């Protein structure tokens, strides 16, 4: 409980600092129409590793988060906000038990990527994506189709709560 | 059950095929002393992404598997056995709930890498590591120290059961 309170205080302080120091062009502008990422950035499967994630419950997802060179440099140097040109991609798969591994290990313990479910991007361009905190959000189903408007509208309000990390949930895994 | 039987049959067939086609130099030689990987290969944190894994139970681990260029090429082209020079690395972390994400999502669902636990390598050199199926196994704790002999002896017998994939458990995530 103390840790949660501490985190909330830290988040609140950082959020205030950012609110006072980030130029207006980087802040969300609710009056402008949001622009989404509708084309898959090329070469993302060769990008470097940032972290992994496991979302239990309904999402039932396991994933990897990779970044282009601008993203990796910013992560490693702790640069905030992320510079224009940063692209972060999350590759999501069904969180699937591995019968094969479990048989060899002799117990049910191993989960691996099942079928891919979607690929999501965050592209930093403080001008172009000013309406959504400087980030363009992208969601693509396995057939490469971009997410529908209704889905895309849910990205920014959730990420906006992670203001202290410039709207990015994923932290760098050492 | 049918799927398990089918998999076992496939594994058995592939194992026979490999037993008849892999040259003797690539096979495990129980008479020679095993050689382990005792120096961390350089640059591994920049390697490309192969897959993710989640080991529940006692291991309670989430990890990423990366490969050097030789490994990635072999994975993408389905080359078996993996060529000499292949190096695969598994970065392991404690499977930790993210209080911060859960608070924003409004439910307990998010697991992320906690503290790193160990880094493991498989290095292919069919001559040098002939005693262990052509693979040199490496395990390093977070302080960079290689695993003790007793631990290292456990790598090969388990991986050897994955003969149909040249002793490699991890499959390529698309």
XYZ file of C-alpha atoms in Angstrom, chain A residues 38-121:
84
model
C -2.553 3.127 -40.797
C 0.548 1.730 -42.505
C 2.830 -0.853 -40.884
C 6.342 0.620 -40.443
C 8.808 -1.478 -42.434
C 11.514 -3.660 -40.924
C 10.034 -3.837 -37.431
C 10.693 -7.584 -37.034
C 14.438 -6.835 -37.112
C 14.313 -4.177 -34.387
C 15.984 -4.562 -31.035
C 14.452 -6.003 -27.924
C 12.941 -3.713 -25.280
C 10.912 -6.065 -23.085
C 8.333 -8.834 -22.848
C 4.836 -8.765 -21.412
C 2.137 -11.163 -20.299
C -1.450 -9.999 -20.071
C -3.602 -12.549 -18.273
C -7.413 -12.553 -18.044
C -9.458 -11.863 -21.154
C -6.466 -10.683 -23.153
C -4.609 -13.985 -22.523
C -1.659 -12.559 -24.376
C 2.117 -12.896 -24.407
C 4.173 -10.422 -26.322
C 7.457 -8.792 -27.145
C 8.149 -5.098 -27.400
C 10.831 -4.000 -29.865
C 12.107 -0.569 -30.829
C 13.785 1.117 -33.777
C 17.238 2.639 -33.233
C 15.818 5.984 -32.063
C 13.657 4.177 -29.488
C 16.474 1.958 -28.206
C 18.840 4.911 -27.800
C 16.188 6.886 -25.899
C 15.348 3.926 -23.660
C 19.000 3.214 -22.843
C 19.788 6.854 -22.141
C 16.548 7.465 -20.260
C 15.533 10.288 -22.614
C 12.069 11.715 -21.862
C 10.037 12.689 -23.743
C 10.966 10.250 -26.506
C 12.354 12.109 -29.538
C 10.517 12.380 -32.843
C 11.229 9.315 -34.951
C 10.836 6.905 -32.043
C 8.833 3.833 -33.018
C 7.871 1.125 -30.544
C 6.167 -2.083 -31.663
C 4.364 -4.701 -29.585
C 4.025 -8.162 -31.148
C 1.168 -9.996 -29.483
C 0.412 -13.708 -29.479
C -2.059 -15.955 -27.724
C -0.555 -17.128 -24.378
C -0.481 -20.851 -25.155
C 0.662 -23.865 -23.132
C 3.401 -25.898 -24.822
C 2.453 -29.584 -24.700
C 5.802 -30.464 -26.187
C 7.882 -28.617 -23.575
C 5.682 -29.817 -20.710
C 6.103 -33.425 -21.812
C 9.890 -33.104 -21.755
C 9.979 -31.115 -18.500
C 7.616 -33.635 -16.921
C 5.231 -30.958 -15.644
C 2.799 -28.338 -16.909
C 4.724 -25.084 -16.663
C 5.654 -23.839 -20.113
C 3.789 -21.146 -22.036
C 4.859 -19.963 -25.471
C 3.482 -17.740 -28.239
C 0.424 -19.297 -29.828
C -1.112 -17.778 -32.960
C -0.291 -14.083 -33.451
C -3.208 -11.842 -32.459
C -2.181 -8.313 -33.403
C 0.720 -5.899 -33.816
C 0.607 -2.461 -32.213
C 2.774 0.588 -32.837
